[in-house]
Coordinates of C-alpha atoms in Angstrom, one line a residue:
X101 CA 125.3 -176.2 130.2
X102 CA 123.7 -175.1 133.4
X103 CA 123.9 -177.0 136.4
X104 CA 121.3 -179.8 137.5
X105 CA 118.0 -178.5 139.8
X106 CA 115.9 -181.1 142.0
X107 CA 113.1 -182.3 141.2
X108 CA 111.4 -181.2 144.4
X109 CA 110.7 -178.3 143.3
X110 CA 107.5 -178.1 142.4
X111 CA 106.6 -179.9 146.0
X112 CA 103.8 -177.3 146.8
X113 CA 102.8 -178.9 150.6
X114 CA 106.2 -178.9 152.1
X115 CA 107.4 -177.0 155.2
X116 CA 109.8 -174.4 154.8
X117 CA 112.4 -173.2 157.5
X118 CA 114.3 -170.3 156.3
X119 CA 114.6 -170.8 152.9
X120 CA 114.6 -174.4 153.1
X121 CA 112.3 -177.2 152.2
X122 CA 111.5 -180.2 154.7
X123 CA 111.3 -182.8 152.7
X124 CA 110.2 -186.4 153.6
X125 CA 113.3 -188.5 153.9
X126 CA 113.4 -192.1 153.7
X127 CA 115.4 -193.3 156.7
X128 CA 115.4 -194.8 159.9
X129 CA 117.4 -191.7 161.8
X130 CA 115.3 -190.2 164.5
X131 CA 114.4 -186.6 163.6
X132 CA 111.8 -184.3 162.2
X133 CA 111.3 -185.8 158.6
X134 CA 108.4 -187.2 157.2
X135 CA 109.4 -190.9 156.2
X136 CA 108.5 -191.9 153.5
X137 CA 108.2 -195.8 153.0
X138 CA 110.9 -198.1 152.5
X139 CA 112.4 -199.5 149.2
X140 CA 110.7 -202.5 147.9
X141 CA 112.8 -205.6 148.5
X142 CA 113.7 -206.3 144.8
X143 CA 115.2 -202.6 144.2
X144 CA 118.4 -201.8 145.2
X145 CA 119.5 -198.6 147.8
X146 CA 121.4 -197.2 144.8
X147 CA 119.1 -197.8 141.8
X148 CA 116.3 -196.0 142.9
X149 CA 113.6 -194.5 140.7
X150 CA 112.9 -191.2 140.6
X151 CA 109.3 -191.8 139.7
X152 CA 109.1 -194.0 142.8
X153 CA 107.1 -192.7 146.3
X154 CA 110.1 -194.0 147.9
X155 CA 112.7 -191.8 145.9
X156 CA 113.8 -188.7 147.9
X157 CA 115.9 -185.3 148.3
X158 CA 119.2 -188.1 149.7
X159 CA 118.8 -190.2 146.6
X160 CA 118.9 -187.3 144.7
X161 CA 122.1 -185.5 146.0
X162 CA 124.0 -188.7 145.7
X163 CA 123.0 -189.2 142.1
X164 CA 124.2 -185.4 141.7
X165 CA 126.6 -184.7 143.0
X166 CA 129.2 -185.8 140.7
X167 CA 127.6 -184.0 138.0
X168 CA 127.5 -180.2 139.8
X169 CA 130.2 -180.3 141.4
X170 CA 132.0 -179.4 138.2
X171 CA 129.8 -176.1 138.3
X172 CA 131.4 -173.0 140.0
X173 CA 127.7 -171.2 139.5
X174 CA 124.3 -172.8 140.4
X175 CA 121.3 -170.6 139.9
X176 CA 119.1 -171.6 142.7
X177 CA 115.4 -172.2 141.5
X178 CA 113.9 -172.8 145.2
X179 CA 114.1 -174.1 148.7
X180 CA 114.6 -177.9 147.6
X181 CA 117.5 -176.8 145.6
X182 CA 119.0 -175.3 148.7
X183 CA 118.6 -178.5 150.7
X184 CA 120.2 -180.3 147.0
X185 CA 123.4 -177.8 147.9
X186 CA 123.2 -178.5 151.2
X187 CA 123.3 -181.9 151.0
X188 CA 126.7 -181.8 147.7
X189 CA 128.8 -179.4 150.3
X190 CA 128.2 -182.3 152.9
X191 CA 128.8 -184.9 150.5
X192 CA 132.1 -183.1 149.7
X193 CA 133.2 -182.9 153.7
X194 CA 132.7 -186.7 153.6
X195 CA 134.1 -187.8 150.8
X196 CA 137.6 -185.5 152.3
X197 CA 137.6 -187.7 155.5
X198 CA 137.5 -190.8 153.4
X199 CA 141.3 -192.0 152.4
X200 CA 142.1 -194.8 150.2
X201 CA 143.9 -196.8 152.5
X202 CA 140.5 -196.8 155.2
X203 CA 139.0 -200.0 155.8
X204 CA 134.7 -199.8 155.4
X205 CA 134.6 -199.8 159.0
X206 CA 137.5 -197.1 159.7
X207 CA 135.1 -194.7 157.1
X208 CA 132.1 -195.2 158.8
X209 CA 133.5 -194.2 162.1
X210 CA 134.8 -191.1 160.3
X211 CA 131.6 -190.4 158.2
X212 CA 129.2 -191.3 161.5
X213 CA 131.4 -188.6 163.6
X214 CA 130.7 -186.2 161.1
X215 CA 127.2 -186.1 160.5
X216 CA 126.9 -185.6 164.8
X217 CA 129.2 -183.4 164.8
X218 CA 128.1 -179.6 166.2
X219 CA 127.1 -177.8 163.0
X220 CA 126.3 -174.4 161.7
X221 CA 122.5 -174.0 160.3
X222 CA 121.8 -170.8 158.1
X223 CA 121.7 -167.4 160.1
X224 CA 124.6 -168.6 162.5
X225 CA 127.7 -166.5 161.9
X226 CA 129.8 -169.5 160.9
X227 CA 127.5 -170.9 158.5
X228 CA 129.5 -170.0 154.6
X229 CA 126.3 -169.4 152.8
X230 CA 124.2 -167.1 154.4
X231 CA 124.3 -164.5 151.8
X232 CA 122.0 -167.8 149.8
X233 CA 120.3 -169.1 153.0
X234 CA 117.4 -167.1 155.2
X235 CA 118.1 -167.5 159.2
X236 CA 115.1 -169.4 161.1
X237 CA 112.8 -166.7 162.3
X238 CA 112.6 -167.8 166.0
X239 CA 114.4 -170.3 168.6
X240 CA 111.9 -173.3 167.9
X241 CA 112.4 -173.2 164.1
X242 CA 116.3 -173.0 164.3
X243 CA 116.0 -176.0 166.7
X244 CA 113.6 -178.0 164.3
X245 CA 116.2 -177.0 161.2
X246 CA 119.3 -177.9 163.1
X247 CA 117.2 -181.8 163.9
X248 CA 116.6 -181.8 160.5
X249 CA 120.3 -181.0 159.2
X250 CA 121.1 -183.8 161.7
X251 CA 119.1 -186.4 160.1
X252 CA 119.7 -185.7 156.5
X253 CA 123.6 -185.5 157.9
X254 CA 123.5 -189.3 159.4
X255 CA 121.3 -190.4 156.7
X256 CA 123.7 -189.1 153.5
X257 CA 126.8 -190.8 155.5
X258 CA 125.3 -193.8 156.0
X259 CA 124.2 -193.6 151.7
X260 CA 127.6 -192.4 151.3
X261 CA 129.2 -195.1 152.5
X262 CA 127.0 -198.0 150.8
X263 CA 128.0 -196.5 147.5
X264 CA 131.9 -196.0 148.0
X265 CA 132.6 -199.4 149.6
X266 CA 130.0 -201.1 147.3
X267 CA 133.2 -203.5 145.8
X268 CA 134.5 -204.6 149.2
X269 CA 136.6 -203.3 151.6
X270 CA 138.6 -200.3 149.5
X271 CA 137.0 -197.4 148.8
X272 CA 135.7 -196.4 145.1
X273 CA 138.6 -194.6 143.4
X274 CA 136.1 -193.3 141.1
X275 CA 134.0 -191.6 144.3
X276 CA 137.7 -190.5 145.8
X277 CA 138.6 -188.8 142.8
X278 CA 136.0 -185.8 143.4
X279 CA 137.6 -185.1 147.3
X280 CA 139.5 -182.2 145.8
X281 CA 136.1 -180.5 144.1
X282 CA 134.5 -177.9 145.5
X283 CA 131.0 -177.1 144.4
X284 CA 130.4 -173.3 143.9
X285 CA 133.6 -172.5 145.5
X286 CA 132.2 -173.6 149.2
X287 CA 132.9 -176.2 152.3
X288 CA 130.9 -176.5 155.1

């Protein structure tokens, strides 16, 4: 069974950094994205649509994830997908600062300190998929990718954490239980 692509990919008028799409994001972070408009009132951050203009590459990564992180090979189809990977190794970093004994308010200190944290983007020497991911070609375009990274960063934690605290104040066992996986083999 191969492993799940995004739908993004046949996006034709997106701007590509690297390798990577740019895809409109919809959030309220500060950054570089496109935003697109917010969810109507009677649908729910989780149960979003994938037919709907307000559906993007965040909802898509957390609706995912669970599924390819069981894969150890993911045949990558185009730059959306690589934002899609991006955005599951993230997911994974997360969900390993998360512990079942943290309060809602405990994990999003932990979650919110991650997503700022200082970051490798695709061409820097620390960055673990670089054989996958093009470098920026100049100064200006690795600035506008790191902004980007940033935003879909804060904006994933802040998904993250609507979806593993949705019952109260304990985390999701069922989210917890994936902290071990690593999809493809990789962290950030």
């Amino acid at each position: 069974m191969p492993a799940y692509h995004s739908i993004f990919l046949q996006d034709q008028d997106v701007r590509i950094i690297g390798n990577i799409a740019l895809l409109p994001l919809r959030t309220r972070t500060r950054g570089p994205a496109y935003a697109l408009p917010p969810l109507p009132a009677s649908t729910a951050a989780i149960d979003v649509d994938p037919d709907s203009e307000s559906y993007d590459p965040l909802d898509e990564v957390l609706s995912l994830f669970r599924a390819n992180t069981f894969f150890r090979n993911f045949e990558i189809k185009g730059p959306a997908d690589r934002l899609l990977i991006y955005g599951i190794l993230f997911v994974s970093e997360c969900l390993g600062k998360v512990r079942s004994t943290m309060s809602s308010r405990e994990a999003e200190k932990a979650l919110l300190n991650a997503a700022l944290d200082q970051f490798s983007i695709p061409g820097d020497a620390s960055f673990p998929l670089n054989q996958a991911f093009e470098a920026p070609k100049d100064r200006q375009d690795a600035e506008t990718l790191r902004q980007y990274l940033s935003q879909v960063r804060q904006e994933l934690a802040i998904r993250l954490l609507q979806r593993i605290y949705m019952g109260g104040e304990t985390p999701s066992k069922w989210w917890l239980s994936f902290t071990k996986r690593k999809f493809i083999g990789k962290s950030l």
